[in-house]
PDB file of C-alpha atoms in Angstrom:
ATOM      1  CA  MET A   4       5.061  -7.793  72.069  1.00  0.00           C
ATOM      2  CA  ARG A   5       7.004  -9.490  74.647  1.00  0.00           C
ATOM      3  CA  ILE A   6      10.627 -10.423  73.669  1.00  0.00           C
ATOM      4  CA  ARG A   7      12.065 -13.322  75.515  1.00  0.00           C
ATOM      5  CA  ILE A   8      15.692 -12.359  76.242  1.00  0.00           C
ATOM      6  CA  ALA A   9      18.028 -14.995  77.461  1.00  0.00           C
ATOM      7  CA  THR A  10      21.982 -15.662  78.017  1.00  0.00           C
ATOM      8  CA  GLY A  11      22.739 -17.489  75.112  1.00  0.00           C
ATOM      9  CA  LEU A  12      24.043 -14.728  73.046  1.00  0.00           C
ATOM     10  CA  LEU A  13      25.961 -13.354  76.198  1.00  0.00           C
ATOM     11  CA  VAL A  14      27.700 -16.698  76.542  1.00  0.00           C
ATOM     12  CA  LEU A  15      29.000 -16.655  72.997  1.00  0.00           C
ATOM     13  CA  VAL A  16      30.180 -13.403  73.293  1.00  0.00           C
ATOM     14  CA  ALA A  17      31.668 -13.547  76.431  1.00  0.00           C
ATOM     15  CA  ALA A  18      33.627 -17.009  75.582  1.00  0.00           C
ATOM     16  CA  ALA A  19      34.727 -15.018  72.231  1.00  0.00           C
ATOM     17  CA  LEU A  20      36.315 -12.608  74.398  1.00  0.00           C
ATOM     18  CA  LEU A  21      37.579 -14.986  77.176  1.00  0.00           C
ATOM     19  CA  ALA A  22      39.227 -16.823  74.223  1.00  0.00           C
ATOM     20  CA  THR A  23      40.898 -13.907  72.526  1.00  0.00           C
ATOM     21  CA  ALA A  24      42.140 -12.795  75.967  1.00  0.00           C
ATOM     22  CA  CYS A  25      43.864 -15.808  76.560  1.00  0.00           C
ATOM     23  CA  ARG A  26      45.634 -16.182  73.546  1.00  0.00           C
ATOM     24  CA  PRO A  27      49.422 -16.007  73.666  1.00  0.00           C
ATOM     25  CA  GLY A  28      50.386 -12.517  73.272  1.00  0.00           C
ATOM     26  CA  ALA A  29      46.956 -11.079  73.294  1.00  0.00           C
ATOM     27  CA  GLU A  30      46.682  -7.573  73.821  1.00  0.00           C
ATOM     28  CA  PRO A  31      45.200  -6.226  77.213  1.00  0.00           C
ATOM     29  CA  ALA A  32      41.604  -5.273  76.531  1.00  0.00           C
ATOM     30  CA  ALA A  33      41.182  -1.819  75.046  1.00  0.00           C
ATOM     31  CA  PRO A  34      39.353   0.953  77.170  1.00  0.00           C
ATOM     32  CA  GLU A  35      36.462   0.993  75.140  1.00  0.00           C
ATOM     33  CA  GLN A  36      35.781  -2.917  75.407  1.00  0.00           C
ATOM     34  CA  PRO A  37      33.654  -2.626  78.849  1.00  0.00           C
ATOM     35  CA  LYS A  38      31.418  -0.200  76.400  1.00  0.00           C
ATOM     36  CA  LEU A  39      31.393  -2.394  73.397  1.00  0.00           C
ATOM     37  CA  ASP A  40      30.554  -5.400  75.934  1.00  0.00           C
ATOM     38  CA  ALA A  41      27.625  -3.471  77.359  1.00  0.00           C
ATOM     39  CA  LEU A  42      26.327  -2.606  73.722  1.00  0.00           C
ATOM     40  CA  LEU A  43      26.287  -6.272  72.675  1.00  0.00           C
ATOM     41  CA  ALA A  44      24.442  -7.330  75.747  1.00  0.00           C
ATOM     42  CA  GLN A  45      21.501  -5.087  74.729  1.00  0.00           C
ATOM     43  CA  LEU A  46      20.798  -7.293  71.691  1.00  0.00           C
ATOM     44  CA  PRO A  47      18.196  -9.590  71.993  1.00  0.00           C
ATOM     45  CA  SER A  48      18.557 -13.277  72.177  1.00  0.00           C
ATOM     46  CA  SER A  49      15.394 -16.211  72.437  1.00  0.00           C
ATOM     47  CA  GLU A  50      15.526 -18.407  75.794  1.00  0.00           C
ATOM     48  CA  GLN A  51      15.547 -21.319  73.112  1.00  0.00           C
ATOM     49  CA  PRO A  52      17.216 -21.564  69.857  1.00  0.00           C
ATOM     50  CA  PRO A  53      15.066 -20.447  66.732  1.00  0.00           C
ATOM     51  CA  PRO A  54      13.700 -23.464  64.797  1.00  0.00           C
ATOM     52  CA  ASP A  55      16.672 -24.320  62.222  1.00  0.00           C
ATOM     53  CA  GLU A  56      14.277 -24.381  59.260  1.00  0.00           C
ATOM     54  CA  ALA A  57      12.994 -20.878  60.395  1.00  0.00           C
ATOM     55  CA  VAL A  58      16.239 -19.570  60.386  1.00  0.00           C
ATOM     56  CA  ARG A  59      17.269 -21.154  57.018  1.00  0.00           C
ATOM     57  CA  ARG A  60      14.404 -19.542  55.435  1.00  0.00           C
ATOM     58  CA  ALA A  61      14.987 -16.481  56.677  1.00  0.00           C
ATOM     59  CA  LYS A  62      18.481 -16.401  56.095  1.00  0.00           C
ATOM     60  CA  ALA A  63      17.607 -17.345  51.979  1.00  0.00           C
ATOM     61  CA  ALA A  64      15.176 -14.533  51.921  1.00  0.00           C
ATOM     62  CA  ALA A  65      17.707 -11.860  52.930  1.00  0.00           C
ATOM     63  CA  ARG A  66      20.094 -13.306  50.805  1.00  0.00           C
ATOM     64  CA  ARG A  67      17.844 -13.382  47.922  1.00  0.00           C
ATOM     65  CA  LEU A  68      16.884  -9.670  48.233  1.00  0.00           C
ATOM     66  CA  GLY A  69      20.351  -8.482  48.844  1.00  0.00           C
ATOM     67  CA  VAL A  70      21.967 -10.379  46.134  1.00  0.00           C
ATOM     68  CA  GLU A  71      19.307  -9.502  43.550  1.00  0.00           C
ATOM     69  CA  LEU A  72      18.991  -5.877  44.286  1.00  0.00           C
ATOM     70  CA  LYS A  73      22.907  -5.418  44.076  1.00  0.00           C
ATOM     71  CA  SER A  74      22.642  -7.450  40.759  1.00  0.00           C
ATOM     72  CA  GLU A  75      19.861  -5.294  39.381  1.00  0.00           C
ATOM     73  CA  LEU A  76      21.654  -2.227  40.821  1.00  0.00           C
ATOM     74  CA  LEU A  77      24.999  -3.035  38.796  1.00  0.00           C
ATOM     75  CA  ARG A  78      23.113  -3.829  35.745  1.00  0.00           C
ATOM     76  CA  LEU A  79      21.196  -0.676  35.707  1.00  0.00           C
ATOM     77  CA  LEU A  80      24.182   1.528  36.660  1.00  0.00           C
ATOM     78  CA  ASP A  81      25.794  -0.067  33.305  1.00  0.00           C
ATOM     79  CA  GLU A  82      23.022   0.212  30.897  1.00  0.00           C
ATOM     80  CA  SER A  83      21.080   3.272  31.964  1.00  0.00           C
ATOM     81  CA  GLY A  84      23.368   5.557  34.572  1.00  0.00           C
ATOM     82  CA  PRO A  85      22.458   6.183  38.124  1.00  0.00           C
ATOM     83  CA  VAL A  86      19.671   7.935  37.166  1.00  0.00           C
ATOM     84  CA  GLY A  87      17.761   5.400  35.767  1.00  0.00           C
ATOM     85  CA  ALA A  88      18.837   2.773  38.313  1.00  0.00           C
ATOM     86  CA  ILE A  89      17.408   5.445  41.216  1.00  0.00           C
ATOM     87  CA  GLU A  90      13.553   4.439  40.351  1.00  0.00           C
ATOM     88  CA  VAL A  91      13.802   0.875  38.760  1.00  0.00           C
ATOM     89  CA  CYS A  92      15.712  -0.349  41.467  1.00  0.00           C
ATOM     90  CA  SER A  93      12.915   0.844  44.359  1.00  0.00           C
ATOM     91  CA  LYS A  94      10.630  -1.067  42.178  1.00  0.00           C
ATOM     92  CA  ARG A  95      12.457  -4.176  41.892  1.00  0.00           C
ATOM     93  CA  ALA A  96      12.806  -4.517  45.617  1.00  0.00           C
ATOM     94  CA  THR A  97       8.899  -4.477  45.638  1.00  0.00           C
ATOM     95  CA  GLU A  98       8.677  -7.075  43.151  1.00  0.00           C
ATOM     96  CA  ILE A  99      11.096  -9.371  45.384  1.00  0.00           C
ATOM     97  CA  ARG A 100       9.415  -8.596  48.440  1.00  0.00           C
ATOM     98  CA  GLN A 101       5.975  -9.465  47.121  1.00  0.00           C
ATOM     99  CA  ALA A 102       7.354 -12.949  45.533  1.00  0.00           C
ATOM    100  CA  LEU A 103       8.796 -13.464  48.994  1.00  0.00           C
ATOM    101  CA  ALA A 104       5.505 -12.465  50.753  1.00  0.00           C
ATOM    102  CA  GLU A 105       3.841 -15.142  48.759  1.00  0.00           C
ATOM    103  CA  GLU A 106       5.726 -17.691  50.707  1.00  0.00           C
ATOM    104  CA  GLY A 107       5.123 -16.645  54.082  1.00  0.00           C
ATOM    105  CA  LEU A 108       8.085 -13.960  54.648  1.00  0.00           C
ATOM    106  CA  MET A 109       7.687 -10.591  55.449  1.00  0.00           C
ATOM    107  CA  VAL A 110      10.753  -8.786  54.012  1.00  0.00           C
ATOM    108  CA  ARG A 111      12.173  -5.180  53.638  1.00  0.00           C
ATOM    109  CA  ARG A 112      14.998  -3.260  54.013  1.00  0.00           C
ATOM    110  CA  VAL A 113      15.450  -0.907  56.957  1.00  0.00           C
ATOM    111  CA  SER A 114      17.592   2.167  58.062  1.00  0.00           C
ATOM    112  CA  LEU A 115      17.469   4.952  60.342  1.00  0.00           C
ATOM    113  CA  LYS A 116      18.054   7.368  57.740  1.00  0.00           C
ATOM    114  CA  VAL A 117      15.603   6.412  55.254  1.00  0.00           C
ATOM    115  CA  ARG A 118      15.034   7.119  51.659  1.00  0.00           C
ATOM    116  CA  ASN A 119      11.687   5.655  51.131  1.00  0.00           C
ATOM    117  CA  PRO A 120       9.539   6.126  53.841  1.00  0.00           C
ATOM    118  CA  ALA A 121       8.104   2.417  53.640  1.00  0.00           C
ATOM    119  CA  ASP A 122      11.755   1.330  54.913  1.00  0.00           C
ATOM    120  CA  ARG A 123      11.071   3.209  58.290  1.00  0.00           C
ATOM    121  CA  PRO A 124      11.716   0.806  61.158  1.00  0.00           C
ATOM    122  CA  ASP A 125       9.379  -0.425  63.762  1.00  0.00           C
ATOM    123  CA  ASP A 126      10.203  -0.064  67.112  1.00  0.00           C
ATOM    124  CA  TRP A 127      12.078  -3.508  67.506  1.00  0.00           C
ATOM    125  CA  GLU A 128      13.823  -2.910  64.549  1.00  0.00           C
ATOM    126  CA  ARG A 129      14.869   0.823  65.544  1.00  0.00           C
ATOM    127  CA  ARG A 130      16.341  -0.227  68.964  1.00  0.00           C
ATOM    128  CA  ILE A 131      18.541  -2.843  67.144  1.00  0.00           C
ATOM    129  CA  LEU A 132      19.849  -0.366  64.770  1.00  0.00           C
ATOM    130  CA  GLU A 133      20.242   2.288  67.154  1.00  0.00           C
ATOM    131  CA  THR A 134      22.490  -0.224  69.079  1.00  0.00           C
ATOM    132  CA  LEU A 135      24.398  -1.329  66.074  1.00  0.00           C
ATOM    133  CA  VAL A 136      25.075   2.188  64.984  1.00  0.00           C
ATOM    134  CA  GLU A 137      26.535   2.178  68.632  1.00  0.00           C
ATOM    135  CA  ILE A 138      28.431  -0.620  68.284  1.00  0.00           C
ATOM    136  CA  ALA A 139      29.976   0.032  64.919  1.00  0.00           C
ATOM    137  CA  ALA A 140      31.103   3.619  66.464  1.00  0.00           C
ATOM    138  CA  VAL A 141      33.309   1.562  68.951  1.00  0.00           C
ATOM    139  CA  ASP A 142      34.482  -1.206  66.760  1.00  0.00           C
ATOM    140  CA  ARG A 143      32.892  -2.002  63.066  1.00  0.00           C
ATOM    141  CA  SER A 144      34.465  -5.674  63.165  1.00  0.00           C
ATOM    142  CA  ALA A 145      32.345  -6.421  66.354  1.00  0.00           C
ATOM    143  CA  LEU A 146      28.965  -5.939  64.557  1.00  0.00           C
ATOM    144  CA  PRO A 147      27.239  -9.128  64.107  1.00  0.00           C
ATOM    145  CA  GLU A 148      26.572 -10.880  60.920  1.00  0.00           C
ATOM    146  CA  GLU A 149      22.880 -11.704  61.741  1.00  0.00           C
ATOM    147  CA  LEU A 150      20.391 -11.635  64.485  1.00  0.00           C
ATOM    148  CA  ALA A 151      17.455 -14.378  64.480  1.00  0.00           C
ATOM    149  CA  VAL A 152      15.215 -13.659  67.590  1.00  0.00           C
ATOM    150  CA  VAL A 153      11.763 -15.825  68.578  1.00  0.00           C
ATOM    151  CA  VAL A 154       9.410 -13.135  69.625  1.00  0.00           C
ATOM    152  CA  ALA A 155       6.201 -14.175  71.514  1.00  0.00           C
ATOM    153  CA  ARG A 156       3.001 -12.208  70.367  1.00  0.00           C
ATOM    154  CA  ASP A 157      -0.728 -12.325  71.689  1.00  0.00           C
ATOM    155  CA  ASP A 158      -1.412 -14.905  69.091  1.00  0.00           C
ATOM    156  CA  GLY A 159       1.706 -16.883  68.959  1.00  0.00           C
ATOM    157  CA  GLU A 160       5.319 -16.381  67.891  1.00  0.00           C
ATOM    158  CA  GLU A 161       7.124 -15.161  64.861  1.00  0.00           C
ATOM    159  CA  LEU A 162      10.784 -15.402  63.896  1.00  0.00           C
ATOM    160  CA  ARG A 163      12.703 -11.826  63.509  1.00  0.00           C
ATOM    161  CA  TYR A 164      15.994 -11.840  61.525  1.00  0.00           C
ATOM    162  CA  LEU A 165      18.025  -9.128  60.749  1.00  0.00           C
ATOM    163  CA  ARG A 166      21.111  -8.930  58.659  1.00  0.00           C
ATOM    164  CA  PRO A 167      23.088  -5.751  58.727  1.00  0.00           C
ATOM    165  CA  ILE A 168      23.708  -3.908  55.297  1.00  0.00           C
ATOM    166  CA  PHE A 169      26.578  -1.965  54.878  1.00  0.00           C
ATOM    167  CA  VAL A 170      27.485   0.620  52.055  1.00  0.00           C
ATOM    168  CA  GLN A 171      29.471  -0.845  49.094  1.00  0.00           C
ATOM    169  CA  ARG A 172      31.051   1.380  46.600  1.00  0.00           C
ATOM    170  CA  PRO A 173      28.524   1.651  44.000  1.00  0.00           C
ATOM    171  CA  CYS A 174      26.148   2.495  46.491  1.00  0.00           C
ATOM    172  CA  LEU A 175      28.167   6.148  46.894  1.00  0.00           C
ATOM    173  CA  THR A 176      26.779   6.998  43.455  1.00  0.00           C
ATOM    174  CA  CYS A 177      23.106   7.750  45.313  1.00  0.00           C
ATOM    175  CA  HIS A 178      24.030   7.624  49.136  1.00  0.00           C
ATOM    176  CA  GLY A 179      27.261   9.251  49.167  1.00  0.00           C
ATOM    177  CA  PRO A 180      27.940  12.830  50.342  1.00  0.00           C
ATOM    178  CA  VAL A 181      25.547  15.197  48.543  1.00  0.00           C
ATOM    179  CA  ASP A 182      27.980  17.743  47.344  1.00  0.00           C
ATOM    180  CA  ARG A 183      30.134  14.870  45.472  1.00  0.00           C
ATOM    181  CA  MET A 184      26.794  13.757  43.719  1.00  0.00           C
ATOM    182  CA  ASP A 185      26.102  14.080  39.967  1.00  0.00           C
ATOM    183  CA  PRO A 186      23.301  16.930  39.827  1.00  0.00           C
ATOM    184  CA  GLU A 187      20.950  14.729  38.039  1.00  0.00           C
ATOM    185  CA  VAL A 188      21.465  12.256  40.475  1.00  0.00           C
ATOM    186  CA  ARG A 189      20.577  14.568  43.408  1.00  0.00           C
ATOM    187  CA  ASP A 190      17.688  16.262  41.191  1.00  0.00           C
ATOM    188  CA  LYS A 191      16.313  12.494  40.592  1.00  0.00           C
ATOM    189  CA  ILE A 192      16.235  11.819  44.125  1.00  0.00           C
ATOM    190  CA  ALA A 193      14.642  15.059  45.384  1.00  0.00           C
ATOM    191  CA  GLU A 194      12.340  14.267  42.676  1.00  0.00           C
ATOM    192  CA  LEU A 195      10.891  10.938  43.810  1.00  0.00           C
ATOM    193  CA  TYR A 196      11.952  11.309  47.544  1.00  0.00           C
ATOM    194  CA  PRO A 197      11.622  14.662  48.584  1.00  0.00           C
ATOM    195  CA  GLY A 198      12.240  13.557  52.473  1.00  0.00           C
ATOM    196  CA  ASP A 199      15.460  11.931  51.655  1.00  0.00           C
ATOM    197  CA  GLN A 200      17.857  11.152  54.545  1.00  0.00           C
ATOM    198  CA  ALA A 201      20.113   8.271  52.670  1.00  0.00           C
ATOM    199  CA  THR A 202      22.998  10.308  51.775  1.00  0.00           C
ATOM    200  CA  GLY A 203      26.584  11.548  53.367  1.00  0.00           C
ATOM    201  CA  TYR A 204      27.378   7.670  53.946  1.00  0.00           C
ATOM    202  CA  ALA A 205      31.416   6.496  53.066  1.00  0.00           C
ATOM    203  CA  GLU A 206      32.243   3.082  51.873  1.00  0.00           C
ATOM    204  CA  GLY A 207      31.802   0.492  54.921  1.00  0.00           C
ATOM    205  CA  ASP A 208      29.385   2.624  56.800  1.00  0.00           C
ATOM    206  CA  LEU A 209      26.376   0.646  58.446  1.00  0.00           C
ATOM    207  CA  ARG A 210      23.612   1.125  56.137  1.00  0.00           C
ATOM    208  CA  GLY A 211      20.806  -0.338  57.707  1.00  0.00           C
ATOM    209  CA  ALA A 212      19.515  -3.890  57.676  1.00  0.00           C
ATOM    210  CA  ILE A 213      17.625  -6.529  55.943  1.00  0.00           C
ATOM    211  CA  SER A 214      14.631  -7.572  58.189  1.00  0.00           C
ATOM    212  CA  VAL A 215      12.662 -10.793  57.610  1.00  0.00           C
ATOM    213  CA  ARG A 216       9.732 -12.044  59.694  1.00  0.00           C
ATOM    214  CA  LEU A 217       8.051 -15.481  59.780  1.00  0.00           C
ATOM    215  CA  ASP A 218       4.962 -16.575  61.461  1.00  0.00           C
ATOM    216  CA  LEU A 219       5.749 -19.529  63.668  1.00  0.00           C
ATOM    217  CA  GLY A 220       2.198 -20.389  64.728  1.00  0.00           C
ATOM    218  CA  GLN A 221       0.693 -20.891  68.055  1.00  0.00           C
ATOM    219  CA  ARG A 222       2.552 -21.361  71.291  1.00  0.00           C
TER     220      ARG A 222
END
């Protein structure tokens, strides 16, 4: 798989940095700024802007998965408590993904610290997630809201879209420090996901991303 890299994103980043530096009273660049600039430059972009309609569909799919899962999680936490929410929430995510797949959209959650083995990132997703983690360590506010890139394949092209996921307060019930978890929650996670890695987070941490793939057809 070949990723077409271009300067579009870099130009936008440079322009934003220049505008900030030129504002009256702007502070000098922080010592970490060169490192941050280098990390942002590692993020992929397309030679040409991705098709607007494809990006719109990818955004809508990512939003649907995120909004519906959050709504379901809050409902389940209220009705059946965290233990009941753990398994049902995962099943609901699968149902949403299957519905979107019927529309030609491959949507899933990915992370470097997975709970469900099906959420392991592929190589393309992993490289971006690793870079996002490094960016967050320098300046969390510099993380992009989304990435949309056209990727060339042997048989055509596809849109790849990633939107970062951040840990919110309700997530800490099942994804926070293990020693602060309800023992029943901890035991249920161990039962369902014996290889679980998705704990130890704090509110606001980068949890992973919603990943969307959409076939753009032949080149």
